[in-house]
């Protein structure tokens, strides 16, 4: 070991000693050296943690991660020998055999060819000229043209020759004008009641779901809603009293103007439960066999940053609840009958004027909040961005001076890593330099972006610099939108689009250069592309691969790509002063706003950049800043407040790039998009609270959720660098330096390790990649996440019993949709409702269909309610699109109905793209008409994972995890509350709300997803029923839980007790919730104490609303009183052992008693019995003695009658 290496080793040992001393209080050098050696021998965190535990050193996860990061930063892990590597890989393969199936690209190609053969190899036939039209035709060219698509029907078959007819088919709709009766055996069996197989036939469709072929007509009306007995009685009384009319009857048919017959027979309740049979290829590996916990995204879950994130989440929820309450209060304050002042001939003074004003609420033009008016509502004269021409601006970029060197580096290296600060010009200039150098002669130059907006905006800028129209030589491609042409040579696209191109052409033969831009963001698609392109450059020596990043983690990228060369673009950065807080900030949002005002009032000129986590935080911050600036008066310089988040229109986002006018300052409040994707000049001050929102997947629950988490050290450095682009700047970090070093991980957790891998796994399977364990990921995902994804795909029918891709799975992979949506679309083809499902999927992909202006909320809600459908939100979205279509896609119609015209146009584009894929594979696009049941079935076929059942107590319970969820207030089903639903997604606001909800029949779940659900065994009690609580009908005369109390008559002192040998008495207390009968045996000699204990039990049962085991603890307190025999005390302790847990508001008994103790000091008399079961309670103190004696007197005075809980509260105040 050289001198330098020894110094590094000593420095490392010193650091490890310091960490051990601060965390476990033992910083011995020998221990530090031992742990360092273990860390160097470990390649992964799990391996290091396992070695520590094997040696008896179990430590918190965050501390293990910290130690490994420190060790690997100075001493990289030792390369394992071939034997060790093989042993490690064999262990993984044994544990997760389903992830190590051999790759089979030939099978994937065969599947693709088979699908294409099915769609392309149609039958050929001839149409005689007499069968072309009903009129006489002398020349076929008078009726058809070459290449024209026509509808035909087969009229006869002779061998392989088909005779066809055009005149018997409507050429506009394809409807058969002269339907012919089939004579096949199948048809005979289907129509002949006397046949061997009477009734409808069932076949398996394209999507794998059973299809019942019935000749009965398609239903022309919605199915009737089944009413419960109380609902029928209420409806009957309302009709009889005249409150409701005939048209209000649920069984009224609007089309026929009659009352329909309703089946009065009670339908037997169907009990459904999860099918826990493991897939054959996942035996011992599925969620029933292994622990699937969510990804740990906090380095130190107990640290100040984690606590601040939790607090801010709670504050966001609280602010949202306050806002909703204010809205409800405002709406409740508006009189409901605004016509009354005009009906009254002599109204009170001003009453009509008030009604007129209230009628006008919401009818005025949309009024933005005041801070938005200041930022966007009025014209602000901002400074000019630049007086230079486009070519002069290009020459000022740092990369311009290195143009020749860059082109030479690309020529000399097949793979090149390019490092440059944001704004150095690498995204816009590298592609142009390579095009000018002649790389477009052999193929296109492709550049990937992690965000849709970035791909579009960069392509627009490059087209402007290149001197062409967007879509010609320079274009872009994002999901559902392709703006390229045959002349396109520079193509910007999202990383997901390039992944889909590899699915079609694994060699990317039309590209000469691929540039992975913003690789440091490590999206899931980028990580998969890393592995695929690493294999591709071996097969294609002519392909050039460029990986660009704005951060300094180039060594990792270089090491992954065969230790390739690194090309660094020096940035024009200035020094940045880093300022930390002295103490942790619990409310980082309020601290950030104070810091903004402090900078504005005390610091020299220069714009401010504030990083927050999302739209809700940003809007709240902008509103608060505006109000605080307003309170400071007009003497303070103006502060221009500009938000940035993805939901803002592009014209509003572009305002952040304009310089502030002289004498004014702008503050840009942005999400982490401003870290690297946006370049904002003029920023001198950065405020970094240290948080961002991350999408995290829980494989156990199968849910994605956005969580506020601390950022990484790399992100913190990136944020600080934003302040040093124009001149020397300052970065205010609203966390301590200790938090930065100990609570922030060095780099962000890659997306592939924290989100759902369903679509990624399906795509890789479609490419023939079955061995997911051996795939060369830069940071491999957890095997548990991959197993969860494969289990989901198996349930959808995309994988077979061997874990290989099915025909259905291959078709699903063709659609740029999540697997449930793809399955839903393919199921709709079988259910003859694909036209409607296409529209619904397009509307789901486009968020924010409705808008709800602050000043017109009531009117917007009324308009929205007109589209509500009783089947749910999916059909409501369909109704909106169909109404827009009926109005010829009118913009004014959208304005009148509070619908975002931009969103509907986006949905129209998405629909066209999906229609193109449907046409490519010759999938039928058929309308279901009024058969809404088929549409509901298709939705359930894709989203059966998200089934929920109505909970008798409150809300709904999911079938997968029995999680409590609620229908969102904006849903069409919010007031209906059906028994069974499926939902598109869960959103967490004040509660777990279901979005896009549709009513289903529980029978469909078993029929459409037999691998996931099954009918419960009627001879056994299901899990759900075992957990269900008895809920009585509402009784207006009694307390809600009064029915629970059933007790025996109390035994008094003078009572004659008919017990064996007159030696024992007994009392029985029934506890309903626990379904237990607790018997307390009392010794007869204790006399009056029997009466006292009975009444104590009685009172406590009234106080306890759930469960009842808590009374055991209380009785033990009285059991220690003088005069109570040892025999009673002994039996009581046996019956109720110490540590019994009561189901009281979800708390343990001890917690419940402590809570009561805080309310009243008199509860101290109960506390001693909990702390020790062997020591008797001290009743000799005057205070306690007085209380007990009064308690006894109260019990004797009331004799055997009931003591009300208020009596106990009164006694407690003594």
GROMACS .gro file of N, CA and C in nm, residues 221-308:
model
  264
  221UNK      N    1  -8.184  -0.015  -2.283
  221UNK     CA    2  -8.192   0.077  -2.169
  221UNK      C    3  -8.098   0.030  -2.060
  222UNK      N    4  -8.072   0.115  -1.964
  222UNK     CA    5  -7.984   0.079  -1.853
  222UNK      C    6  -8.050  -0.024  -1.764
  223UNK      N    7  -7.973  -0.112  -1.703
  223UNK     CA    8  -8.032  -0.207  -1.608
  223UNK      C    9  -8.086  -0.134  -1.487
  224UNK      N   10  -8.193  -0.192  -1.432
  224UNK     CA   11  -8.257  -0.127  -1.316
  224UNK      C   12  -8.171  -0.144  -1.192
  225UNK      N   13  -8.174  -0.042  -1.109
  225UNK     CA   14  -8.101  -0.049  -0.984
  225UNK      C   15  -8.181  -0.130  -0.883
  226UNK      N   16  -8.118  -0.227  -0.821
  226UNK     CA   17  -8.185  -0.308  -0.720
  226UNK      C   18  -8.195  -0.228  -0.591
  227UNK      N   19  -8.314  -0.220  -0.536
  227UNK     CA   20  -8.338  -0.140  -0.416
  227UNK      C   21  -8.349  -0.231  -0.294
  228UNK      N   22  -8.295  -0.182  -0.182
  228UNK     CA   23  -8.307  -0.256  -0.058
  228UNK      C   24  -8.448  -0.238  -0.001
  229UNK      N   25  -8.481  -0.321   0.096
  229UNK     CA   26  -8.615  -0.316   0.154
  229UNK      C   27  -8.647  -0.179   0.217
  230UNK      N   28  -8.554  -0.118   0.297
  230UNK     CA   29  -8.584   0.016   0.350
  230UNK      C   30  -8.602   0.121   0.240
  231UNK      N   31  -8.522   0.108   0.132
  231UNK     CA   32  -8.534   0.205   0.022
  231UNK      C   33  -8.669   0.192  -0.047
  232UNK      N   34  -8.715   0.067  -0.064
  232UNK     CA   35  -8.847   0.047  -0.125
  232UNK      C   36  -8.956   0.108  -0.039
  233UNK      N   37  -8.946   0.088   0.092
  233UNK     CA   38  -9.049   0.142   0.181
  233UNK      C   39  -9.050   0.295   0.177
  234UNK      N   40  -8.929   0.357   0.180
  234UNK     CA   41  -8.921   0.503   0.173
  234UNK      C   42  -8.980   0.554   0.042
  235UNK      N   43  -8.945   0.488  -0.069
  235UNK     CA   44  -8.996   0.532  -0.199
  235UNK      C   45  -9.148   0.521  -0.204
  236UNK      N   46  -9.201   0.414  -0.150
  236UNK     CA   47  -9.345   0.393  -0.150
  236UNK      C   48  -9.417   0.504  -0.075
  237UNK      N   49  -9.362   0.543   0.041
  237UNK     CA   50  -9.424   0.649   0.120
  237UNK      C   51  -9.415   0.783   0.048
  238UNK      N   52  -9.302   0.809  -0.016
  238UNK     CA   53  -9.285   0.936  -0.087
  238UNK      C   54  -9.379   0.946  -0.207
  239UNK      N   55  -9.400   0.835  -0.277
  239UNK     CA   56  -9.493   0.837  -0.390
  239UNK      C   57  -9.636   0.855  -0.340
  240UNK      N   58  -9.667   0.787  -0.229
  240UNK     CA   59  -9.804   0.795  -0.176
  240UNK      C   60  -9.836   0.936  -0.127
  241UNK      N   61  -9.738   1.005  -0.073
  241UNK     CA   62  -9.762   1.140  -0.021
  241UNK      C   63  -9.759   1.246  -0.129
  242UNK      N   64  -9.716   1.208  -0.249
  242UNK     CA   65  -9.710   1.305  -0.358
  242UNK      C   66  -9.582   1.385  -0.364
  243UNK      N   67  -9.488   1.356  -0.277
  243UNK     CA   68  -9.360   1.429  -0.279
  243UNK      C   69  -9.284   1.398  -0.407
  244UNK      N   70  -9.285   1.270  -0.447
  244UNK     CA   71  -9.220   1.229  -0.571
  244UNK      C   72  -9.326   1.195  -0.675
  245UNK      N   73  -9.295   1.229  -0.800
  245UNK     CA   74  -9.384   1.196  -0.911
  245UNK      C   75  -9.347   1.064  -0.973
  246UNK      N   76  -9.426   1.022  -1.072
  246UNK     CA   77  -9.403   0.894  -1.138
  246UNK      C   78  -9.268   0.892  -1.207
  247UNK      N   79  -9.229   1.006  -1.265
  247UNK     CA   80  -9.103   1.012  -1.339
  247UNK      C   81  -8.981   0.999  -1.247
  248UNK      N   82  -9.003   1.019  -1.115
  248UNK     CA   83  -8.893   1.005  -1.021
  248UNK      C   84  -8.870   0.861  -0.978
  249UNK      N   85  -8.958   0.771  -1.022
  249UNK     CA   86  -8.945   0.631  -0.984
  249UNK      C   87  -8.823   0.570  -1.052
  250UNK      N   88  -8.739   0.498  -0.976
  250UNK     CA   89  -8.620   0.437  -1.036
  250UNK      C   90  -8.652   0.340  -1.149
  251UNK      N   91  -8.774   0.282  -1.152
  251UNK     CA   92  -8.808   0.186  -1.257
  251UNK      C   93  -8.886   0.252  -1.369
  252UNK      N   94  -8.885   0.386  -1.374
  252UNK     CA   95  -8.953   0.456  -1.483
  252UNK      C   96  -8.866   0.457  -1.607
  253UNK      N   97  -8.925   0.423  -1.723
  253UNK     CA   98  -8.852   0.420  -1.850
  253UNK      C   99  -8.884   0.546  -1.928
  254UNK      N  100  -8.781   0.631  -1.948
  254UNK     CA  101  -8.803   0.758  -2.017
  254UNK      C  102  -8.840   0.737  -2.163
  255UNK      N  103  -8.784   0.631  -2.225
  255UNK     CA  104  -8.812   0.609  -2.367
  255UNK      C  105  -8.955   0.562  -2.390
  256UNK      N  106  -8.999   0.467  -2.308
  256UNK     CA  107  -9.133   0.412  -2.330
  256UNK      C  108  -9.241   0.482  -2.251
  257UNK      N  109  -9.204   0.571  -2.157
  257UNK     CA  110  -9.301   0.643  -2.073
  257UNK      C  111  -9.390   0.547  -1.995
  258UNK      N  112  -9.329   0.439  -1.943
  258UNK     CA  113  -9.402   0.341  -1.864
  258UNK      C  114  -9.317   0.300  -1.745
  259UNK      N  115  -9.382   0.235  -1.649
  259UNK     CA  116  -9.310   0.175  -1.537
  259UNK      C  117  -9.272   0.032  -1.574
  260UNK      N  118  -9.146  -0.001  -1.555
  260UNK     CA  119  -9.098  -0.134  -1.592
  260UNK      C  120  -9.122  -0.232  -1.479
  261UNK      N  121  -9.135  -0.359  -1.514
  261UNK     CA  122  -9.148  -0.462  -1.412
  261UNK      C  123  -9.014  -0.477  -1.341
  262UNK      N  124  -9.019  -0.503  -1.216
  262UNK     CA  125  -8.896  -0.518  -1.139
  262UNK      C  126  -8.899  -0.650  -1.068
  263UNK      N  127  -8.792  -0.723  -1.079
  263UNK     CA  128  -8.781  -0.853  -1.014
  263UNK      C  129  -8.772  -0.833  -0.864
  264UNK      N  130  -8.872  -0.879  -0.793
  264UNK     CA  131  -8.875  -0.857  -0.649
  264UNK      C  132  -8.793  -0.960  -0.573
  265UNK      N  133  -8.751  -1.062  -0.641
  265UNK     CA  134  -8.675  -1.165  -0.572
  265UNK      C  135  -8.542  -1.115  -0.521
  266UNK      N  136  -8.508  -1.151  -0.402
  266UNK     CA  137  -8.381  -1.105  -0.345
  266UNK      C  138  -8.267  -1.184  -0.405
  267UNK      N  139  -8.169  -1.113  -0.453
  267UNK     CA  140  -8.053  -1.178  -0.513
  267UNK      C  141  -7.957  -1.222  -0.403
  268UNK      N  142  -7.911  -1.343  -0.417
  268UNK     CA  143  -7.820  -1.397  -0.316
  268UNK      C  144  -7.687  -1.322  -0.320
  269UNK      N  145  -7.640  -1.285  -0.204
  269UNK     CA  146  -7.514  -1.211  -0.195
  269UNK      C  147  -7.398  -1.300  -0.234
  270UNK      N  148  -7.309  -1.245  -0.317
  270UNK     CA  149  -7.194  -1.320  -0.364
  270UNK      C  150  -7.071  -1.279  -0.285
  271UNK      N  151  -7.007  -1.377  -0.224
  271UNK     CA  152  -6.887  -1.350  -0.145
  271UNK      C  153  -6.764  -1.382  -0.230
  272UNK      N  154  -6.679  -1.280  -0.251
  272UNK     CA  155  -6.561  -1.296  -0.336
  272UNK      C  156  -6.436  -1.275  -0.252
  273UNK      N  157  -6.334  -1.352  -0.278
  273UNK     CA  158  -6.207  -1.335  -0.211
  273UNK      C  159  -6.092  -1.356  -0.309
  274UNK      N  160  -5.974  -1.317  -0.268
  274UNK     CA  161  -5.857  -1.326  -0.355
  274UNK      C  162  -5.820  -1.472  -0.379
  275UNK      N  163  -5.780  -1.501  -0.501
  275UNK     CA  164  -5.732  -1.634  -0.536
  275UNK      C  165  -5.584  -1.640  -0.498
  276UNK      N  166  -5.555  -1.710  -0.391
  276UNK     CA  167  -5.418  -1.713  -0.338
  276UNK      C  168  -5.333  -1.824  -0.398
  277UNK      N  169  -5.384  -1.887  -0.504
  277UNK     CA  170  -5.303  -1.988  -0.574
  277UNK      C  171  -5.191  -1.917  -0.649
  278UNK      N  172  -5.068  -1.953  -0.618
  278UNK     CA  173  -4.955  -1.888  -0.681
  278UNK      C  174  -4.940  -1.933  -0.827
  279UNK      N  175  -4.898  -1.842  -0.916
  279UNK     CA  176  -4.868  -1.885  -1.053
  279UNK      C  177  -4.763  -1.994  -1.051
  280UNK      N  178  -4.772  -2.092  -1.139
  280UNK     CA  179  -4.675  -2.204  -1.137
  280UNK      C  180  -4.530  -2.159  -1.144
  281UNK      N  181  -4.501  -2.054  -1.222
  281UNK     CA  182  -4.362  -2.010  -1.235
  281UNK      C  183  -4.318  -1.920  -1.119
  282UNK      N  184  -4.409  -1.888  -1.029
  282UNK     CA  185  -4.375  -1.802  -0.914
  282UNK      C  186  -4.394  -1.875  -0.781
  283UNK      N  187  -4.389  -2.007  -0.785
  283UNK     CA  188  -4.408  -2.083  -0.662
  283UNK      C  189  -4.303  -2.042  -0.559
  284UNK      N  190  -4.348  -1.996  -0.442
  284UNK     CA  191  -4.257  -1.957  -0.336
  284UNK      C  192  -4.192  -1.821  -0.355
  285UNK      N  193  -4.234  -1.747  -0.460
  285UNK     CA  194  -4.171  -1.616  -0.488
  285UNK      C  195  -4.270  -1.502  -0.488
  286UNK      N  196  -4.400  -1.530  -0.479
  286UNK     CA  197  -4.501  -1.425  -0.494
  286UNK      C  198  -4.521  -1.351  -0.363
  287UNK      N  199  -4.620  -1.260  -0.366
  287UNK     CA  200  -4.644  -1.175  -0.248
  287UNK      C  201  -4.694  -1.255  -0.128
  288UNK      N  202  -4.741  -1.378  -0.152
  288UNK     CA  203  -4.786  -1.460  -0.041
  288UNK      C  204  -4.670  -1.532   0.027
  289UNK      N  205  -4.553  -1.530  -0.037
  289UNK     CA  206  -4.440  -1.607   0.015
  289UNK      C  207  -4.324  -1.520   0.062
  290UNK      N  208  -4.310  -1.400   0.005
  290UNK     CA  209  -4.196  -1.314   0.041
  290UNK      C  210  -4.246  -1.181   0.092
  291UNK      N  211  -4.162  -1.117   0.168
  291UNK     CA  212  -4.196  -0.986   0.223
  291UNK      C  213  -4.178  -0.880   0.115
  292UNK      N  214  -4.286  -0.807   0.086
  292UNK     CA  215  -4.280  -0.701  -0.015
  292UNK      C  216  -4.310  -0.568   0.052
  293UNK      N  217  -4.209  -0.508   0.105
  293UNK     CA  218  -4.225  -0.380   0.172
  293UNK      C  219  -4.191  -0.268   0.075
  294UNK      N  220  -4.247  -0.148   0.097
  294UNK     CA  221  -4.216  -0.037   0.008
  294UNK      C  222  -4.070   0.004   0.014
  295UNK      N  223  -4.024   0.069  -0.092
  295UNK     CA  224  -3.884   0.113  -0.100
  295UNK      C  225  -3.857   0.217   0.009
  296UNK      N  226  -3.741   0.205   0.075
  296UNK     CA  227  -3.704   0.302   0.178
  296UNK      C  228  -3.634   0.419   0.110
  297UNK      N  229  -3.705   0.534   0.107
  297UNK     CA  230  -3.651   0.649   0.035
  297UNK      C  231  -3.591   0.752   0.130
  298UNK      N  232  -3.603   0.729   0.261
  298UNK     CA  233  -3.543   0.819   0.358
  298UNK      C  234  -3.413   0.758   0.410
  299UNK      N  235  -3.306   0.833   0.399
  299UNK     CA  236  -3.178   0.783   0.450
  299UNK      C  237  -3.184   0.770   0.602
  300UNK      N  238  -3.244   0.868   0.668
  300UNK     CA  239  -3.258   0.865   0.814
  300UNK      C  240  -3.403   0.894   0.849
  301UNK      N  241  -3.486   0.790   0.868
  301UNK     CA  242  -3.628   0.812   0.895
  301UNK      C  243  -3.656   0.888   1.023
  302UNK      N  244  -3.558   0.891   1.115
  302UNK     CA  245  -3.579   0.959   1.242
  302UNK      C  246  -3.519   1.099   1.242
  303UNK      N  247  -3.460   1.143   1.132
  303UNK     CA  248  -3.391   1.272   1.128
  303UNK      C  249  -3.485   1.390   1.117
  304UNK      N  250  -3.427   1.510   1.127
  304UNK     CA  251  -3.506   1.633   1.125
  304UNK      C  252  -3.572   1.655   0.990
  305UNK      N  253  -3.507   1.615   0.881
  305UNK     CA  254  -3.566   1.633   0.749
  305UNK      C  255  -3.690   1.545   0.732
  306UNK      N  256  -3.683   1.423   0.783
  306UNK     CA  257  -3.798   1.334   0.773
  306UNK      C  258  -3.915   1.389   0.854
  307UNK      N  259  -3.886   1.442   0.972
  307UNK     CA  260  -3.992   1.500   1.055
  307UNK      C  261  -4.052   1.624   0.988
  308UNK      N  262  -3.968   1.706   0.926
  308UNK     CA  263  -4.017   1.826   0.856
  308UNK      C  264  -4.105   1.787   0.738
   0.00000   0.00000   0.00000
